[in-house]
Each structure stands twice: as structure tokens, then as C-alpha cells.
Short mmCIF file of C-alpha atoms (C1' of nucleotides) in Angstrom, two decimals:
data_model
loop_
_atom_site.label_atom_id
_atom_site.label_comp_id
_atom_site.label_asym_id
_atom_site.label_seq_id
_atom_site.Cartn_x
_atom_site.Cartn_y
_atom_site.Cartn_z
CA MET U 1 11.84 12.84 21.05
CA LYS U 2 15.23 11.63 20.05
CA ASP U 3 14.56 8.70 22.33
CA GLN U 4 11.52 7.68 20.38
CA ASP U 5 13.56 8.19 17.32
CA ALA U 6 16.50 6.02 18.18
CA LYS U 7 15.01 3.52 20.54
CA THR U 8 11.54 2.43 19.61
CA LEU U 9 11.54 3.06 15.89
CA SER U 10 13.38 0.84 13.48
CA ASN U 11 15.49 2.42 10.77
CA THR U 12 12.93 1.33 8.22
CA GLN U 13 10.20 3.18 10.09
CA ARG U 14 12.36 6.25 10.45
CA ALA U 15 13.10 6.13 6.76
CA VAL U 16 9.40 5.96 5.96
CA ARG U 17 8.67 8.89 8.21
CA ASP U 18 11.60 11.00 7.05
CA LEU U 19 11.25 10.29 3.36
CA ARG U 20 7.54 11.03 3.53
CA GLN U 21 8.27 14.29 5.27
CA MET U 22 10.93 15.19 2.75
CA ILE U 23 8.53 14.49 -0.08
CA LEU U 24 5.63 16.43 1.43
CA SER U 25 7.85 19.38 2.23
CA GLY U 26 9.27 19.43 -1.26
CA GLU U 27 12.80 18.77 -0.10
CA LEU U 28 12.61 15.83 -2.45
CA ALA U 29 10.98 17.56 -5.37
CA ALA U 30 8.32 16.00 -7.55
CA GLY U 31 9.74 14.41 -10.65
CA THR U 32 13.26 14.09 -9.32
CA ASP U 33 15.23 10.85 -9.17
CA HIS U 34 17.32 9.63 -6.28
CA LEU U 35 19.61 6.67 -5.99
CA GLU U 36 19.01 4.31 -3.13
CA SER U 37 22.58 4.80 -2.04
CA GLU U 38 22.20 8.60 -1.96
CA LEU U 39 19.11 8.37 0.21
CA ALA U 40 20.86 5.86 2.42
CA GLU U 41 23.72 8.24 2.95
CA THR U 42 21.42 11.18 3.53
CA LEU U 43 19.52 9.36 6.24
CA GLY U 44 22.61 7.74 7.64
CA MET U 45 21.69 4.12 7.19
CA SER U 46 22.30 1.29 4.77
CA ARG U 47 20.35 0.56 1.60
CA THR U 48 18.27 -2.19 3.17
CA PRO U 49 15.94 -0.06 5.31
CA ILE U 50 15.83 2.55 2.54
CA ARG U 51 14.60 -0.03 0.07
CA GLU U 52 12.00 -1.27 2.49
CA ALA U 53 10.79 2.25 3.16
CA ALA U 54 10.71 3.06 -0.53
CA LEU U 55 8.63 -0.03 -1.20
CA MET U 56 6.08 1.12 1.35
CA LEU U 57 5.97 4.65 0.03
CA GLU U 58 5.59 3.26 -3.44
CA SER U 59 2.44 1.42 -2.44
CA LYS U 60 1.21 4.66 -0.91
CA GLY U 61 1.61 6.35 -4.27
CA LEU U 62 4.29 8.82 -3.27
CA LEU U 63 7.14 7.46 -5.35
CA GLU U 64 8.07 4.87 -7.89
CA MET U 65 11.07 2.57 -7.95
CA ARG U 66 12.54 2.23 -11.39
CA PRO U 67 15.49 -0.11 -11.78
CA ARG U 68 18.68 1.78 -12.65
CA LYS U 69 16.93 5.13 -12.70
CA GLY U 70 16.59 5.49 -8.98
CA VAL U 71 13.60 6.32 -6.86
CA ARG U 72 11.34 8.79 -8.62
CA ILE U 73 9.22 11.19 -6.59
CA LEU U 74 5.87 11.08 -8.29
CA PRO U 75 4.45 14.31 -9.60
CA VAL U 76 0.74 15.01 -9.33
CA SER U 77 -1.00 16.21 -12.46
CA SER U 78 -4.41 17.80 -12.67
CA ASP U 79 -5.73 14.46 -13.90
CA ASP U 80 -4.33 12.80 -10.81
CA MET U 81 -6.01 15.47 -8.77
CA ARG U 82 -9.32 14.66 -10.38
CA GLU U 83 -8.91 10.97 -9.60
CA ILE U 84 -7.95 11.67 -6.04
CA TYR U 85 -10.74 14.14 -5.39
CA ASP U 86 -13.26 11.75 -6.86
CA ILE U 87 -12.20 9.22 -4.26
CA LEU U 88 -12.11 11.73 -1.43
CA THR U 89 -15.57 12.91 -2.40
CA GLU U 90 -17.07 9.47 -2.22
CA LEU U 91 -15.32 8.21 0.88
CA GLU U 92 -15.57 11.36 2.94
CA SER U 93 -19.25 11.73 2.12
CA LEU U 94 -19.76 8.22 3.34
CA ALA U 95 -17.86 9.08 6.49
CA ALA U 96 -20.03 12.16 7.03
CA GLN U 97 -23.15 10.05 6.64
CA ARG U 98 -21.90 7.41 9.05
CA ALA U 99 -20.80 10.00 11.56
CA ALA U 100 -24.31 11.46 11.49
CA GLU U 101 -25.82 8.01 11.92
CA ALA U 102 -23.58 7.28 14.88
CA GLY U 103 -25.25 9.93 16.99
CA TYR U 104 -22.15 11.34 18.64
CA CYS U 105 -22.57 13.47 21.72
CA GLU U 106 -21.26 16.98 22.02
CA ASP U 107 -17.86 16.25 23.39
CA GLU U 108 -17.22 13.45 20.98
CA LEU U 109 -17.60 16.16 18.37
CA ALA U 110 -15.34 18.58 20.19
CA VAL U 111 -12.34 18.10 17.91
CA LEU U 112 -14.47 18.62 14.83
CA ALA U 113 -16.01 21.75 16.32
CA GLY U 114 -12.55 22.92 17.34
CA SER U 115 -11.20 22.56 13.83
CA ILE U 116 -14.04 24.73 12.51
CA ALA U 117 -13.31 27.37 15.11
CA LYS U 118 -9.66 27.35 14.12
CA MET U 119 -10.57 27.80 10.48
CA ASP U 120 -12.75 30.76 11.33
CA GLN U 121 -9.96 32.39 13.28
CA ALA U 122 -7.50 31.67 10.51
CA ILE U 123 -9.74 33.31 7.94
CA GLU U 124 -10.20 36.28 10.21
CA ALA U 125 -6.44 36.60 10.45
CA GLU U 126 -6.00 35.71 6.78
CA ASP U 127 -3.50 33.09 7.83
CA LEU U 128 -3.74 30.57 5.04
CA GLU U 129 -1.24 28.12 6.49
CA ALA U 130 -3.19 27.90 9.71
CA TRP U 131 -6.41 27.54 7.77
CA ALA U 132 -4.98 24.68 5.73
CA GLU U 133 -3.84 22.91 8.84
CA ALA U 134 -7.23 23.22 10.50
CA ASP U 135 -8.95 22.17 7.29
CA GLU U 136 -6.85 19.06 7.23
CA LEU U 137 -7.76 18.34 10.83
CA PHE U 138 -11.45 18.73 10.02
CA HIS U 139 -11.32 16.22 7.20
CA GLN U 140 -9.19 13.80 9.15
CA GLU U 141 -11.44 13.93 12.17
CA LEU U 142 -14.56 13.64 10.03
CA VAL U 143 -13.24 10.44 8.55
CA ARG U 144 -12.24 9.14 11.95
CA LEU U 145 -15.79 9.72 13.18
CA GLY U 146 -17.01 7.79 10.17
CA GLY U 147 -15.69 4.72 11.94
CA ASN U 148 -14.16 2.85 9.03
CA LYS U 149 -10.44 2.23 9.45
CA ARG U 150 -9.91 1.34 5.84
CA VAL U 151 -11.56 4.52 4.67
CA GLU U 152 -9.35 6.37 7.10
CA ALA U 153 -6.24 4.79 5.63
CA ILE U 154 -7.25 5.42 2.03
CA VAL U 155 -8.19 9.03 2.68
CA ALA U 156 -4.90 9.61 4.48
CA MET U 157 -3.07 8.13 1.52
CA MET U 158 -4.91 10.33 -0.98
CA SER U 159 -4.40 13.39 1.19
CA ASP U 160 -0.68 12.79 1.21
CA GLN U 161 -0.67 12.70 -2.54
CA VAL U 162 -2.23 16.13 -2.85
CA ARG U 163 -0.55 17.87 0.03
CA ARG U 164 2.29 19.13 -2.13
CA ALA U 165 -0.16 20.60 -4.59
CA ARG U 166 -2.01 22.42 -1.86
CA ALA U 167 1.07 24.28 -0.77
CA THR U 168 1.24 25.74 -4.25
CA THR U 169 -2.44 26.43 -4.82
CA LEU U 170 -3.12 27.80 -1.36
CA PHE U 171 -1.97 31.27 -2.29
CA ILE U 172 -3.61 31.37 -5.68
CA ARG U 173 -7.10 30.35 -4.67
CA PRO U 174 -9.74 32.66 -3.26
CA LEU U 175 -10.16 32.99 0.49
CA PRO U 176 -12.00 29.84 1.56
CA VAL U 177 -15.01 31.56 3.09
CA LYS U 178 -17.57 29.39 1.37
CA SER U 179 -15.58 26.36 2.45
CA ASN U 180 -16.00 27.30 6.09
CA GLU U 181 -19.70 27.74 5.62
CA ASP U 182 -19.85 24.20 4.20
CA HIS U 183 -17.99 22.78 7.14
CA ARG U 184 -20.43 24.35 9.52
CA VAL U 185 -23.42 22.94 7.71
CA VAL U 186 -21.89 19.46 7.61
CA PHE U 187 -21.13 19.70 11.29
CA GLN U 188 -24.71 20.74 12.06
CA ALA U 189 -26.07 17.80 10.10
CA ILE U 190 -23.81 15.40 11.96
CA SER U 191 -24.58 16.72 15.40
CA GLU U 192 -28.33 16.72 14.66
CA GLY U 193 -28.17 13.22 13.27
CA ARG U 194 -29.20 13.91 9.68
CA PRO U 195 -27.14 11.43 7.63
CA ASP U 196 -28.47 12.31 4.19
CA ALA U 197 -27.89 15.99 4.69
CA ALA U 198 -24.40 15.43 6.03
CA ARG U 199 -23.55 13.21 3.12
CA GLU U 200 -24.97 15.43 0.42
CA ARG U 201 -23.59 18.64 1.75
CA HIS U 202 -20.14 17.22 2.17
CA ARG U 203 -20.29 15.78 -1.30
CA GLU U 204 -21.05 19.18 -2.79
CA HIS U 205 -18.29 20.68 -0.72
CA ARG U 206 -15.74 18.29 -2.14
CA LEU U 207 -16.99 18.57 -5.69
CA GLN U 208 -16.57 22.32 -5.51
CA ALA U 209 -13.10 22.00 -4.06
CA GLN U 210 -12.20 19.66 -6.88
CA ALA U 211 -13.52 21.96 -9.58
CA MET U 212 -11.74 24.93 -8.04
CA LEU U 213 -8.41 23.17 -7.63
CA CYS U 214 -8.34 21.46 -10.99
CA GLY U 215 -9.46 24.70 -12.58
CA ILE U 216 -6.53 26.54 -11.05
CA LEU U 217 -4.05 23.86 -12.01
CA GLU U 218 -5.15 23.83 -15.60
CA LYS U 219 -5.37 27.57 -15.88
CA HIS U 220 -1.86 28.01 -14.56
CA ARG U 221 -0.56 24.99 -16.42
CA LEU U 222 0.68 23.49 -13.20
CA ASN U 223 1.00 19.97 -14.29
CA SER U 224 3.48 18.26 -12.09
CA LEU U 225 3.41 19.34 -8.51
CA MET M 1 5.48 -19.38 -18.62
CA LYS M 2 8.58 -20.47 -16.80
CA ASP M 3 10.45 -17.96 -18.90
CA GLN M 4 8.38 -15.12 -17.59
CA ASP M 5 8.86 -16.55 -14.20
CA ALA M 6 12.60 -16.82 -14.16
CA LYS M 7 13.65 -14.16 -16.60
CA THR M 8 11.58 -11.01 -16.37
CA LEU M 9 10.33 -11.23 -12.82
CA SER M 10 12.50 -10.52 -9.84
CA ASN M 11 12.36 -12.83 -6.85
CA THR M 12 10.55 -10.14 -4.93
CA GLN M 13 7.86 -9.97 -7.59
CA ARG M 14 7.55 -13.73 -7.66
CA ALA M 15 7.26 -13.76 -3.90
CA VAL M 16 4.46 -11.19 -4.02
CA ARG M 17 2.63 -13.18 -6.63
CA ASP M 18 3.11 -16.55 -4.98
CA LEU M 19 2.40 -15.44 -1.44
CA ARG M 20 -0.74 -13.65 -2.60
CA GLN M 21 -1.86 -16.76 -4.39
CA MET M 22 -1.12 -18.92 -1.36
CA ILE M 23 -3.13 -16.58 0.83
CA LEU M 24 -6.10 -16.35 -1.52
CA SER M 25 -6.17 -20.09 -2.02
CA GLY M 26 -6.04 -20.71 1.69
CA GLU M 27 -2.76 -22.57 1.52
CA LEU M 28 -1.60 -19.98 4.00
CA ALA M 29 -4.63 -20.00 6.27
CA ALA M 30 -6.08 -16.89 7.85
CA GLY M 31 -4.81 -16.28 11.32
CA THR M 32 -1.69 -18.42 10.97
CA ASP M 33 1.85 -17.21 11.59
CA HIS M 34 4.85 -17.89 9.41
CA LEU M 35 8.49 -17.12 9.96
CA GLU M 36 10.27 -15.21 7.26
CA SER M 37 12.81 -17.98 7.05
CA GLU M 38 10.13 -20.65 6.54
CA LEU M 39 8.54 -18.70 3.72
CA ALA M 40 11.97 -18.13 2.25
CA GLU M 41 12.68 -21.83 2.23
CA THR M 42 9.25 -22.65 0.83
CA LEU M 43 9.71 -20.30 -2.09
CA GLY M 44 13.35 -21.16 -2.54
CA MET M 45 14.89 -17.77 -2.01
CA SER M 46 16.54 -15.77 0.75
CA ARG M 47 14.80 -13.69 3.37
CA THR M 48 15.45 -10.42 1.60
CA PRO M 49 12.91 -10.73 -1.22
CA ILE M 50 10.48 -12.39 1.18
CA ARG M 51 10.63 -9.41 3.49
CA GLU M 52 10.14 -7.01 0.61
CA ALA M 53 7.16 -8.98 -0.63
CA ALA M 54 5.67 -9.20 2.83
CA LEU M 55 5.97 -5.45 3.22
CA MET M 56 4.01 -4.95 0.02
CA LEU M 57 1.34 -7.44 0.97
CA GLU M 58 1.10 -5.80 4.35
CA SER M 59 0.23 -2.49 2.75
CA LYS M 60 -2.36 -4.31 0.68
CA GLY M 61 -3.98 -5.54 3.86
CA LEU M 62 -3.36 -9.23 3.36
CA LEU M 63 -0.94 -9.81 6.19
CA GLU M 64 0.76 -8.21 9.10
CA MET M 65 4.40 -8.36 10.12
CA ARG M 66 4.81 -8.70 13.83
CA PRO M 67 8.35 -8.68 15.18
CA ARG M 68 9.31 -12.05 16.65
CA LYS M 69 5.92 -13.57 15.90
CA GLY M 70 6.35 -13.97 12.22
CA VAL M 71 4.14 -12.94 9.36
CA ARG M 72 0.48 -13.23 10.27
CA ILE M 73 -2.10 -13.90 7.58
CA LEU M 74 -4.89 -11.50 8.39
CA PRO M 75 -8.32 -12.95 9.01
CA VAL M 76 -11.41 -11.13 7.77
CA SER M 77 -14.21 -10.64 10.24
CA SER M 78 -17.76 -9.65 9.47
CA ASP M 79 -16.89 -6.14 10.64
CA ASP M 80 -14.04 -6.06 8.15
CA MET M 81 -16.47 -7.21 5.53
CA ARG M 82 -18.75 -4.31 6.33
CA GLU M 83 -15.90 -1.84 6.02
CA ILE M 84 -14.77 -3.32 2.76
CA TYR M 85 -18.21 -3.47 1.21
CA ASP M 86 -18.89 0.11 2.23
CA ILE M 87 -15.86 1.11 0.21
CA LEU M 88 -16.69 -1.13 -2.71
CA THR M 89 -20.20 0.27 -2.75
CA GLU M 90 -19.04 3.86 -2.98
CA LEU M 91 -16.21 3.40 -5.43
CA GLU M 92 -17.89 0.97 -7.76
CA SER M 93 -21.01 3.13 -7.92
CA LEU M 94 -18.81 6.01 -8.89
CA ALA M 95 -17.21 3.85 -11.55
CA ALA M 96 -20.63 2.86 -12.88
CA GLN M 97 -21.63 6.49 -13.08
CA ARG M 98 -18.44 7.49 -14.86
CA ALA M 99 -18.68 4.56 -17.24
CA ALA M 100 -22.19 5.71 -18.19
CA GLU M 101 -20.97 9.27 -18.66
CA ALA M 102 -18.13 8.11 -20.89
CA GLY M 103 -20.52 6.96 -23.61
CA TYR M 104 -18.78 3.75 -24.54
CA CYS M 105 -19.71 2.10 -27.80
CA GLU M 106 -20.94 -1.46 -28.08
CA ASP M 107 -17.65 -3.19 -28.48
CA GLU M 108 -15.99 -1.24 -25.77
CA LEU M 109 -18.64 -2.82 -23.59
CA ALA M 110 -18.10 -6.30 -25.00
CA VAL M 111 -16.16 -7.63 -22.02
CA LEU M 112 -18.81 -6.38 -19.63
CA ALA M 113 -21.56 -7.91 -21.72
CA GLY M 114 -19.56 -11.10 -21.96
CA SER M 115 -19.22 -11.38 -18.22
CA ILE M 116 -22.98 -11.09 -17.83
CA ALA M 117 -23.53 -13.81 -20.40
CA LYS M 118 -21.08 -16.04 -18.54
CA MET M 119 -22.91 -15.47 -15.30
CA ASP M 120 -26.21 -16.41 -16.94
CA GLN M 121 -24.72 -19.62 -18.27
CA ALA M 122 -23.17 -20.40 -14.91
CA ILE M 123 -26.49 -19.96 -13.14
CA GLU M 124 -28.16 -22.15 -15.73
CA ALA M 125 -25.56 -24.83 -15.05
CA GLU M 126 -25.59 -24.09 -11.32
CA ASP M 127 -21.83 -23.79 -11.48
CA LEU M 128 -21.08 -21.44 -8.61
CA GLU M 129 -17.35 -21.33 -9.16
CA ALA M 130 -17.84 -20.22 -12.73
CA TRP M 131 -20.41 -17.69 -11.63
CA ALA M 132 -18.04 -16.22 -9.05
CA GLU M 133 -15.30 -15.91 -11.61
CA ALA M 134 -17.56 -14.13 -14.07
CA ASP M 135 -18.92 -11.91 -11.31
CA GLU M 136 -15.41 -10.87 -10.45
CA LEU M 137 -14.73 -10.10 -14.08
CA PHE M 138 -17.86 -7.94 -14.23
CA HIS M 139 -16.85 -5.84 -11.25
CA GLN M 140 -13.27 -5.55 -12.39
CA GLU M 141 -14.26 -4.49 -15.88
CA LEU M 142 -16.87 -2.07 -14.56
CA VAL M 143 -14.22 -0.34 -12.51
CA ARG M 144 -11.83 -0.30 -15.43
CA LEU M 145 -14.46 1.42 -17.55
CA GLY M 146 -14.86 3.96 -14.78
CA GLY M 147 -11.49 5.29 -15.87
CA ASN M 148 -9.89 5.99 -12.50
CA LYS M 149 -6.69 4.04 -11.94
CA ARG M 150 -6.63 4.70 -8.24
CA VAL M 151 -10.17 3.46 -7.81
CA GLU M 152 -9.14 0.40 -9.79
CA ALA M 153 -6.24 -0.26 -7.44
CA ILE M 154 -8.26 0.24 -4.29
CA VAL M 155 -11.10 -1.96 -5.48
CA ALA M 156 -8.63 -4.68 -6.44
CA MET M 157 -7.09 -4.45 -3.01
CA MET M 158 -10.45 -4.71 -1.26
CA SER M 159 -11.51 -7.57 -3.52
CA ASP M 160 -8.40 -9.49 -2.55
CA GLN M 161 -9.27 -9.09 1.07
CA VAL M 162 -12.70 -10.67 0.68
CA ARG M 163 -11.85 -13.34 -1.81
CA ARG M 164 -11.14 -15.93 0.84
CA ALA M 165 -14.47 -15.25 2.50
CA ARG M 166 -16.30 -15.69 -0.77
CA ALA M 167 -14.98 -19.21 -1.22
CA THR M 168 -16.67 -20.12 2.03
CA THR M 169 -19.91 -18.23 1.60
CA LEU M 170 -20.43 -19.14 -2.01
CA PHE M 171 -22.04 -22.45 -1.17
CA ILE M 172 -24.14 -21.16 1.68
CA ARG M 173 -25.77 -18.24 -0.05
CA PRO M 174 -28.84 -18.45 -2.28
CA LEU M 175 -28.43 -18.78 -6.03
CA PRO M 176 -27.49 -15.29 -7.23
CA VAL M 177 -30.39 -14.82 -9.63
CA LYS M 178 -31.28 -11.37 -8.40
CA SER M 179 -27.64 -10.41 -8.68
CA ASN M 180 -27.62 -11.21 -12.37
CA GLU M 181 -30.70 -9.12 -12.88
CA ASP M 182 -28.91 -6.20 -11.22
CA HIS M 183 -25.91 -6.57 -13.46
CA ARG M 184 -28.11 -6.44 -16.51
CA VAL M 185 -29.81 -3.26 -15.36
CA VAL M 186 -26.50 -1.59 -14.58
CA PHE M 187 -25.19 -2.60 -17.97
CA GLN M 188 -28.27 -1.16 -19.68
CA ALA M 189 -27.87 2.12 -17.86
CA ILE M 190 -24.23 2.34 -18.88
CA SER M 191 -24.78 1.50 -22.50
CA GLU M 192 -27.67 3.97 -22.73
CA GLY M 193 -25.67 6.68 -21.01
CA ARG M 194 -27.75 7.12 -17.87
CA PRO M 195 -25.19 7.90 -15.16
CA ASP M 196 -27.57 8.40 -12.26
CA ALA M 197 -29.39 5.18 -12.94
CA ALA M 198 -26.15 3.25 -13.30
CA ARG M 199 -24.84 4.67 -10.10
CA GLU M 200 -27.95 4.13 -8.03
CA ARG M 201 -28.68 0.67 -9.26
CA HIS M 202 -25.17 -0.49 -8.69
CA ARG M 203 -25.20 1.02 -5.24
CA GLU M 204 -28.31 -0.95 -4.31
CA HIS M 205 -26.75 -4.04 -5.79
CA ARG M 206 -23.72 -3.74 -3.54
CA LEU M 207 -25.70 -2.82 -0.45
CA GLN M 208 -27.74 -5.97 -0.87
CA ALA M 209 -24.65 -8.07 -1.37
CA GLN M 210 -23.20 -6.61 1.77
CA ALA M 211 -26.31 -7.27 3.84
CA MET M 212 -26.52 -10.82 2.54
CA LEU M 213 -22.86 -11.66 3.13
CA CYS M 214 -22.55 -10.08 6.53
CA GLY M 215 -25.83 -11.69 7.48
CA ILE M 216 -24.49 -15.11 6.58
CA LEU M 217 -21.21 -14.56 8.37
CA GLU M 218 -22.89 -13.49 11.57
CA LYS M 219 -25.51 -16.18 11.43
CA HIS M 220 -22.90 -18.90 10.99
CA ARG M 221 -20.49 -17.24 13.40
CA LEU M 222 -17.84 -17.21 10.72
CA ASN M 223 -15.61 -14.58 12.15
CA SER M 224 -12.16 -15.11 10.81
CA LEU M 225 -12.03 -16.21 7.24
"C1'" DG E 1 32.71 11.38 -39.55
"C1'" DC E 2 29.22 7.95 -38.39
"C1'" DA E 3 27.62 3.55 -37.05
"C1'" DT E 4 28.47 -0.53 -34.66
"C1'" DT E 5 30.67 -3.21 -31.52
"C1'" DT E 6 33.27 -3.82 -27.37
"C1'" DA E 7 34.83 -2.28 -22.58
"C1'" DT E 8 33.68 -0.22 -18.48
"C1'" DT E 9 31.14 1.49 -15.09
"C1'" DT E 10 27.45 1.64 -12.05
"C1'" DG E 11 23.22 0.65 -9.57
"C1'" DC E 12 20.20 -2.90 -8.36
"C1'" DG E 13 18.64 -7.51 -6.70
"C1'" DT E 14 19.73 -10.80 -3.54
"C1'" DA E 15 22.37 -13.75 -0.45
"C1'" DT E 16 24.62 -13.76 3.76
"C1'" DA E 17 26.44 -12.46 8.23
"C1'" DC E 18 25.78 -10.55 12.52
"C1'" DA E 19 24.21 -7.73 16.43
"C1'" DT E 20 20.10 -6.90 19.01
"C1'" DT E 21 16.45 -8.01 21.72
"C1'" DA E 22 12.25 -10.29 22.89
"C1'" DA E 23 10.61 -14.57 24.41
"C1'" DA E 24 11.15 -19.07 26.38
"C1'" DG E 25 13.31 -21.97 29.65
"C1'" DA E 26 16.23 -22.91 33.69
"C1'" DA E 27 17.67 -21.97 38.07
"C1'" DT E 28 17.44 -19.86 42.35
"C1'" DG E 29 15.36 -18.02 46.62
"C1'" DC E 30 11.60 -18.03 49.62
"C1'" DG R 1 5.21 -24.82 44.95
"C1'" DC R 2 5.43 -20.07 43.27
"C1'" DA R 3 7.56 -16.01 41.99
"C1'" DT R 4 11.73 -13.91 40.33
"C1'" DT R 5 15.92 -13.54 38.19
"C1'" DC R 6 19.26 -15.26 35.12
"C1'" DT R 7 20.40 -17.96 30.72
"C1'" DT R 8 19.68 -19.34 26.56
"C1'" DT R 9 17.58 -19.38 22.29
"C1'" DA R 10 15.92 -17.74 18.21
"C1'" DA R 11 13.90 -14.33 14.94
"C1'" DT R 12 14.32 -10.01 13.43
"C1'" DG R 13 16.56 -5.60 11.67
"C1'" DT R 14 20.36 -4.06 9.29
"C1'" DA R 15 24.92 -3.89 7.23
"C1'" DT R 16 27.63 -5.76 3.77
"C1'" DA R 17 29.24 -8.30 -0.24
"C1'" DC R 18 28.76 -9.61 -4.79
"C1'" DG R 19 26.97 -11.07 -9.42
"C1'" DC R 20 24.42 -9.32 -13.16
"C1'" DA R 21 22.46 -6.47 -16.36
"C1'" DA R 22 21.78 -1.92 -18.13
"C1'" DA R 23 23.61 2.33 -19.31
"C1'" DT R 24 27.57 4.85 -20.69
"C1'" DA R 25 32.02 5.43 -22.72
"C1'" DA R 26 35.59 3.87 -25.76
"C1'" DA R 27 37.22 1.80 -29.73
"C1'" DT R 28 37.00 -0.16 -34.00
"C1'" DG R 29 35.46 -0.68 -38.83
"C1'" DC R 30 33.74 1.47 -42.77
#
DNA sequence: GCATTTATTTGCGTATACATTAAAGAATGC
DNA sequence: GCATTCTTTAATGTATACGCAAATAAATGC
């Protein structure tokens, strides 16, 4: 672990990983500013790798570098959420379609099936954190099965941008029972090789998630997560 | 011009701009490797801004930084082209739909209309370069009208990745007469506020472009543009 | 007192230096 | 002659230094 950390990874890569983690966990709160030198000290390295990491995270939409004002952790508004979910809807639906077209066999779909099982258990136990984790796995695996690396990268990027918001909304939203039902139907369509069904059902699934989430954000006036 | 260059832009920004241009123009050919120090000398600056620029271009998919091997200009294969066009198809269709929903008035659609006119003229004159330029403007403006900044950024990124390939295929492919017809239909649908029609027609338009381009690439064994 | 100008500070952009380490080349043993 | 080890080279990753410009504080004029 520490080996991997110190040996194979460059400081720049560690900085990317650690800063990302700190942003997703909220340790670096949305909307806050941080000097390059502060971050450098925090992570125990010089400004150079910090700058390089910040540049990368900037192009991933997690922060913004503003001369003299420091690195700003970007907040996510409900408008941002709409933009992001629009993209997730389109690209994940495509992935679902492609996955269905690919004609995967049962054990190639094992991870996807597993994630659904985990979500069911989590709902049973009313463990929202576990559900969220399994949900994330489902979407990630779905996109992987879609077989388009660029889609995978874009979806991962968009997911990062909303992860903070999910932590907040998770406990406000209704129990995601309907969501699980959707996942099952999408899975069925994929395993039976029905591309149109997979695509359409997943699309509806995402549109509903978007409406629900944006609804909550606006209702609670949560405008910079 | 030179003012903008020297005064307001940082060396890093200039490096991003210039390297991008050199890649798109083919001055830095696909598949070639370049040392950071060479690039630094070429652009008349130190390695620091070059590295920062390279990092940014790496996350835009134009190059890859490989330790000890230098900066590699990424080639685009026909598989890459498929991935990219799949994404362009989904996101631009969404943009077309949203543009139609937005109910833009005539002069908000002037640029779009203008680009179509330019394409018609270009076809008339059989000026493929001019056509390509106008085509690019059409797609860019369409996405802008879609009103999703993230979609705009992603589409721009994907467009950059295929631009090199277009220069090659432009003179192999048939005269894009059908393409112009498509643009007109999409425009009509947008200006008349028919989202579904705009979306579907644009989708078909892109699917055909994809089939045509990938077909050409495979037929001519052009596999690293 | 308030506005305007002048110091001062401070953070960034960038050049530069250097240690590290992978790759290439030379030398050795068989 | 071929494989293997040792040298050497060279490119990167990172620390550091420094000039410059922007933001802040101080000082001056009114």
C-alpha cells in the first residue's frame, strides 16, 4: 500500500489522487479557496506537482485555478446537475444499448448482477451508503460493458462532479425501490439481447433520477454542493 | 494580435494553443514522439509551461506523456473514430432537441442559418475546405444553442480528436450533398420547435457520417491519422 | 474624513538546477 | 558469438529561486 504510494506513483499522481479524494469527501469544501503553497504543505510536496495535479483536476471539472485567488473547489448547482444528468442519460443509455448488442454471456454479466444483488440487500437493510456504493458500481460496470473507453472516461468525470451532491441528497430522497426495479429491467434487457429496450429503460431511469435530484435541490435551496 | 499573445496570455496558455494548432495541422504528426525539451526550444520557453500544456492536452485526448519516451501525439484509428462518433451522435442529437425546445427566434438562429448557406455555396463551388469549415461551424453552433456548457466542451474535445482525420478523408469522400440536406431539415425542425424531429434527424445524420467515415478509413487501411 | 496615490506584501508564472531512474551502450564471461 | 552485468547517458520528476503583477495597506493631499 505505502509501497505503491511511495514507489510507483509520482508525487503528481499522488496529488491528483489525494486532492480528488479530499474534494469528494468534502475535506476540501465546495466553494472554498486554497493557495497552491497551502496544498503543497498539506500534501508534503513542492508546488510543482500540486500545480500539475490541479491542472488535471481543473480539466476534470473539479476545481478552477484563479490567479491570486488560489485554487477554488467548484460547487455544483442544480443547473450543473441538470447538465450532468443530461449527459449521463445519453451516454449511459448508449452504453446499455451497446452492452445488449454485445451479447455478453452470464458470467461476463456477473459483476452487473452482483451490483443489483447488493442494492437489494442494502435496501432490505436500509443501508443507504451501501446502496449508493452498489449503485455506483452498477452504473460504472454498465458503461464498461458498453465498450467505449471515451464514454467510460466522460461518465466517470461527470460522476465525480455529482458525488458530493449525492452524499447530501442521499438521506433526503425516498428509498430507491423503484430505482432497483429499473436496474433489474435494464439488466434483463441486456442479458436477453434487446438493445432498444435496454436503452429506453435506462434512459427513463436516468431522467427520473434527474428530476428527483434536481427537484430536491431546488426545493431545499441547495445550490452549491 | 501580438499584444494578446505576449501580454494577456501566459506561456502555458500559448503553449496549449500552439501545440494544439501544431497537432491539428499535422506539423506534429500523429504517432510521433517529442521530448519536452525539444518542444520547449521550439516554442521558446522553458520546460515548465510545456509540461503544464502537455498535461492539459493529454486530458483532452490529443497526446500522451510517456516517461522517458517523450510526448506522443496520439493517432486516431477507425475504432477511435467509432467511439468518438458514437459520442457526437448522442450529444449533438440532445443539443438539437434542446435547441428546438428552447424556441429560438429567427435572429438567434442566424449563425446556424448562415453556416448552412455557406455550405451550399461551398458545394456549388466544390470548395471542400470551405465546406468543412462551415460544417464545423454548424455543429459548433448547434451545440451552443443546445445550452449545455459541458456538452459543448465534450463535443469540442471530440471534434479536435477527429479533425486531423477529416483533412485526409475530405478528398476521398463523396460530395456532401446529402449532408447539406440533413442540415436544412434539422434547422427547420429547430426553428419550428419540433424537438423530436430535430433530435432524430440529426441522429441519423451523424450515424450516416460515422458509417461513411469509418467505411473509408477501413477500406483505405488508414489506421493512424 | 475621504479620495487618491504610493509602498508593501504576497502569490503566481516560469526558469533553472538537480536527483532519480530507465534505457542504451560497453565490457566481461562463457 | 551470445548472454549478462556493469557503465554511461539522458530525460524526467521535483524542488527551488526569483521577477512581476495584483491585492492590500499606508500615506499623502484636499
